GROMACS .gro file of C-alpha atoms in nm:
model
  206
    1UNK     CA    1  -1.036  -0.784  -1.908
    2UNK     CA    2  -0.875  -0.986  -2.076
    3UNK     CA    3  -0.473  -1.051  -1.859
    4UNK     CA    4  -0.276  -1.072  -2.256
    5UNK     CA    5  -0.301  -0.690  -2.189
    6UNK     CA    6  -0.171  -0.748  -1.844
    7UNK     CA    7   0.100  -0.914  -1.998
    8UNK     CA    8   0.501  -0.720  -2.082
    9UNK     CA    9   0.514  -1.091  -2.275
   10UNK     CA   10   0.331  -1.100  -2.516
   11UNK     CA   11   0.505  -0.945  -2.878
   12UNK     CA   12   0.324  -0.664  -3.059
   13UNK     CA   13   0.421  -0.438  -3.358
   14UNK     CA   14   0.336  -0.119  -3.419
   15UNK     CA   15   0.276   0.105  -3.742
   16UNK     CA   16   0.167   0.371  -3.771
   17UNK     CA   17  -0.216   0.453  -3.906
   18UNK     CA   18  -0.320   0.599  -4.274
   19UNK     CA   19  -0.481   0.846  -4.062
   20UNK     CA   20  -0.180   0.994  -3.922
   21UNK     CA   21   0.128   0.904  -4.108
   22UNK     CA   22   0.293   1.151  -4.011
   23UNK     CA   23   0.299   1.099  -3.680
   24UNK     CA   24   0.510   0.917  -3.438
   25UNK     CA   25   0.408   0.654  -3.096
   26UNK     CA   26   0.643   0.601  -2.849
   27UNK     CA   27   0.500   0.277  -2.572
   28UNK     CA   28   0.705   0.470  -2.309
   29UNK     CA   29   0.594   0.806  -2.347
   30UNK     CA   30   0.226   0.799  -2.132
   31UNK     CA   31   0.153   1.137  -2.266
   32UNK     CA   32   0.132   0.955  -2.619
   33UNK     CA   33  -0.267   0.985  -2.813
   34UNK     CA   34  -0.190   0.872  -3.127
   35UNK     CA   35  -0.280   0.602  -3.297
   36UNK     CA   36  -0.161   0.271  -3.454
   37UNK     CA   37  -0.223  -0.045  -3.606
   38UNK     CA   38  -0.140  -0.338  -3.457
   39UNK     CA   39   0.031  -0.662  -3.716
   40UNK     CA   40   0.021  -0.966  -3.560
   41UNK     CA   41   0.129  -1.271  -3.740
   42UNK     CA   42  -0.111  -1.677  -3.647
   43UNK     CA   43   0.149  -1.794  -3.415
   44UNK     CA   44   0.209  -1.463  -3.204
   45UNK     CA   45  -0.193  -1.377  -3.195
   46UNK     CA   46  -0.239  -1.755  -3.060
   47UNK     CA   47  -0.017  -1.668  -2.841
   48UNK     CA   48  -0.187  -1.374  -2.713
   49UNK     CA   49  -0.511  -1.586  -2.663
   50UNK     CA   50  -0.282  -1.893  -2.454
   51UNK     CA   51  -0.136  -1.589  -2.151
   52UNK     CA   52  -0.255  -1.682  -1.840
   53UNK     CA   53  -0.135  -1.395  -1.562
   54UNK     CA   54   0.112  -1.563  -1.281
   55UNK     CA   55  -0.003  -1.558  -0.978
   56UNK     CA   56   0.324  -1.255  -0.926
   57UNK     CA   57   0.112  -1.010  -1.157
   58UNK     CA   58  -0.226  -1.105  -0.969
   59UNK     CA   59  -0.083  -0.921  -0.653
   60UNK     CA   60   0.063  -0.606  -0.920
   61UNK     CA   61  -0.337  -0.597  -1.053
   62UNK     CA   62  -0.442  -0.579  -0.706
   63UNK     CA   63  -0.205  -0.312  -0.505
   64UNK     CA   64  -0.218  -0.088  -0.835
   65UNK     CA   65  -0.679  -0.097  -0.865
   66UNK     CA   66  -0.563  -0.043  -0.493
   67UNK     CA   67  -0.422   0.243  -0.543
   68UNK     CA   68  -0.825   0.380  -0.629
   69UNK     CA   69  -0.996   0.327  -0.397
   70UNK     CA   70  -1.110   0.676  -0.108
   71UNK     CA   71  -1.189   0.997  -0.218
   72UNK     CA   72  -0.934   1.178  -0.538
   73UNK     CA   73  -0.958   1.410  -0.748
   74UNK     CA   74  -1.026   1.191  -1.101
   75UNK     CA   75  -0.980   1.459  -1.312
   76UNK     CA   76  -0.770   1.274  -1.552
   77UNK     CA   77  -1.001   1.048  -1.591
   78UNK     CA   78  -1.238   1.222  -1.787
   79UNK     CA   79  -1.305   1.400  -2.124
   80UNK     CA   80  -1.150   1.847  -1.996
   81UNK     CA   81  -1.151   1.767  -1.663
   82UNK     CA   82  -0.998   2.040  -1.458
   83UNK     CA   83  -0.748   1.931  -1.157
   84UNK     CA   84  -0.947   2.273  -0.949
   85UNK     CA   85  -1.305   2.206  -1.036
   86UNK     CA   86  -1.439   2.006  -0.754
   87UNK     CA   87  -1.673   1.821  -0.916
   88UNK     CA   88  -1.381   1.608  -1.082
   89UNK     CA   89  -1.392   1.443  -0.721
   90UNK     CA   90  -1.479   1.060  -0.660
   91UNK     CA   91  -1.531   0.886  -0.376
   92UNK     CA   92  -1.446   0.476  -0.455
   93UNK     CA   93  -1.556   0.214  -0.224
   94UNK     CA   94  -1.408  -0.084  -0.341
   95UNK     CA   95  -1.170  -0.237  -0.627
   96UNK     CA   96  -1.138  -0.565  -0.647
   97UNK     CA   97  -1.069  -0.894  -0.916
   98UNK     CA   98  -1.387  -1.192  -0.819
   99UNK     CA   99  -1.232  -1.435  -1.017
  100UNK     CA  100  -1.014  -1.528  -1.353
  101UNK     CA  101  -1.202  -1.765  -1.552
  102UNK     CA  102  -1.152  -1.886  -1.922
  103UNK     CA  103  -1.366  -1.796  -2.153
  104UNK     CA  104  -1.304  -2.010  -2.571
  105UNK     CA  105  -0.937  -1.984  -2.492
  106UNK     CA  106  -0.898  -1.635  -2.329
  107UNK     CA  107  -0.910  -1.609  -2.019
  108UNK     CA  108  -1.026  -1.288  -1.836
  109UNK     CA  109  -0.999  -1.109  -1.492
  110UNK     CA  110  -1.370  -0.997  -1.369
  111UNK     CA  111  -1.313  -0.699  -1.224
  112UNK     CA  112  -1.590  -0.511  -0.955
  113UNK     CA  113  -1.644  -0.190  -0.870
  114UNK     CA  114  -1.819   0.057  -0.654
  115UNK     CA  115  -1.892   0.344  -0.619
  116UNK     CA  116  -2.101   0.684  -0.476
  117UNK     CA  117  -2.061   0.814  -0.892
  118UNK     CA  118  -1.894   0.744  -1.157
  119UNK     CA  119  -1.737   1.071  -1.497
  120UNK     CA  120  -1.768   0.997  -1.809
  121UNK     CA  121  -1.486   0.717  -1.871
  122UNK     CA  122  -1.354   0.731  -1.526
  123UNK     CA  123  -1.443   0.322  -1.527
  124UNK     CA  124  -1.240   0.306  -1.895
  125UNK     CA  125  -0.975   0.532  -1.780
  126UNK     CA  126  -0.827   0.377  -1.460
  127UNK     CA  127  -0.804   0.044  -1.688
  128UNK     CA  128  -0.596   0.213  -1.951
  129UNK     CA  129  -0.375   0.362  -1.661
  130UNK     CA  130  -0.350  -0.028  -1.520
  131UNK     CA  131  -0.264  -0.159  -1.868
  132UNK     CA  132   0.049   0.135  -1.942
  133UNK     CA  133   0.123  -0.031  -1.634
  134UNK     CA  134   0.182  -0.337  -1.616
  135UNK     CA  135   0.208  -0.388  -2.041
  136UNK     CA  136   0.476  -0.105  -2.130
  137UNK     CA  137   0.610  -0.088  -1.725
  138UNK     CA  138   0.518   0.247  -1.659
  139UNK     CA  139   0.676   0.303  -1.198
  140UNK     CA  140   0.326   0.220  -0.988
  141UNK     CA  141   0.355   0.608  -0.903
  142UNK     CA  142   0.178   0.637  -1.224
  143UNK     CA  143  -0.169   0.657  -1.073
  144UNK     CA  144  -0.035   0.793  -0.771
  145UNK     CA  145   0.070   1.086  -1.046
  146UNK     CA  146  -0.303   1.150  -1.203
  147UNK     CA  147  -0.469   1.165  -0.894
  148UNK     CA  148  -0.287   1.509  -0.875
  149UNK     CA  149  -0.308   1.878  -0.964
  150UNK     CA  150  -0.150   1.718  -1.258
  151UNK     CA  151  -0.254   1.673  -1.633
  152UNK     CA  152  -0.170   1.351  -1.799
  153UNK     CA  153  -0.328   1.181  -2.025
  154UNK     CA  154  -0.483   0.852  -1.954
  155UNK     CA  155  -0.514   0.612  -2.244
  156UNK     CA  156  -0.934   0.492  -2.258
  157UNK     CA  157  -0.891   0.086  -2.189
  158UNK     CA  158  -1.225  -0.094  -2.466
  159UNK     CA  159  -1.534  -0.041  -2.331
  160UNK     CA  160  -1.605  -0.469  -2.367
  161UNK     CA  161  -1.774  -0.597  -2.130
  162UNK     CA  162  -1.779  -0.326  -1.916
  163UNK     CA  163  -2.173  -0.295  -1.760
  164UNK     CA  164  -2.344  -0.199  -1.430
  165UNK     CA  165  -2.410  -0.454  -1.201
  166UNK     CA  166  -2.676  -0.253  -1.020
  167UNK     CA  167  -2.770   0.030  -0.865
  168UNK     CA  168  -2.805   0.077  -0.472
  169UNK     CA  169  -2.981   0.292  -0.242
  170UNK     CA  170  -2.708   0.203   0.066
  171UNK     CA  171  -2.799   0.598   0.195
  172UNK     CA  172  -3.121   0.621   0.078
  173UNK     CA  173  -3.174   0.299   0.312
  174UNK     CA  174  -3.034   0.403   0.601
  175UNK     CA  175  -3.178   0.737   0.600
  176UNK     CA  176  -3.525   0.702   0.470
  177UNK     CA  177  -3.796   0.868   0.685
  178UNK     CA  178  -4.045   0.690   0.874
  179UNK     CA  179  -4.323   0.688   0.628
  180UNK     CA  180  -4.100   0.469   0.338
  181UNK     CA  181  -4.155   0.097   0.560
  182UNK     CA  182  -3.940  -0.071   0.298
  183UNK     CA  183  -3.641  -0.017   0.175
  184UNK     CA  184  -3.590   0.069  -0.247
  185UNK     CA  185  -3.386  -0.285  -0.368
  186UNK     CA  186  -3.470  -0.244  -0.757
  187UNK     CA  187  -3.307  -0.552  -0.933
  188UNK     CA  188  -3.317  -0.807  -0.637
  189UNK     CA  189  -3.570  -0.996  -0.749
  190UNK     CA  190  -3.393  -1.042  -1.091
  191UNK     CA  191  -3.023  -1.183  -0.982
  192UNK     CA  192  -3.047  -1.478  -1.217
  193UNK     CA  193  -3.172  -1.296  -1.510
  194UNK     CA  194  -2.839  -1.020  -1.481
  195UNK     CA  195  -2.597  -1.321  -1.396
  196UNK     CA  196  -2.717  -1.457  -1.712
  197UNK     CA  197  -2.678  -1.130  -1.975
  198UNK     CA  198  -2.283  -1.071  -1.768
  199UNK     CA  199  -2.231  -1.423  -1.948
  200UNK     CA  200  -2.360  -1.443  -2.257
  201UNK     CA  201  -2.244  -1.083  -2.347
  202UNK     CA  202  -1.859  -1.216  -2.190
  203UNK     CA  203  -1.929  -1.508  -2.467
  204UNK     CA  204  -2.011  -1.259  -2.749
  205UNK     CA  205  -1.732  -1.014  -2.681
  206UNK     CA  206  -1.502  -1.369  -2.680
   0.00000   0.00000   0.00000
């Protein structure tokens, strides 16, 4: 994700969308689902692109991402999820920021997530929750509340840059029968090709 999305300092002007002129947008109200049009002049756009996430905010990002690790109810992180639905429970094994890198003048944070399985739009909404806290200043407890039996509208972050890195069969391989001598490693021979594709995808977005 571009790190300027995590900055509280970038000035953004909001105007009502022509599609919903009768509705007001409240950036402090995380239940808002209003669509808005963002207008920036050239100097503000350049200021946004020049932003670099400082170390103290990198630590906040990692702290927020860590809240998702473990087994939680992710009903607020998918379409029409219900807290009582056991199918909404997911196990996130690991979430890390692998690197911060500048592409075409814009700094990106490369976030790696590993889970047993994912719900529809789950990852994008997880990033949306982090965005609300770091950009709009919602309390860190916001994420904790979304993982409880509450109905909370979590925004969906843009999908550009999100990609499936690999499919792991660790559980199957560790418990495979004796008549299956070789573990399943579908993409091991394609590591270089996958990395080239990832870099090309980022360059295309930029």
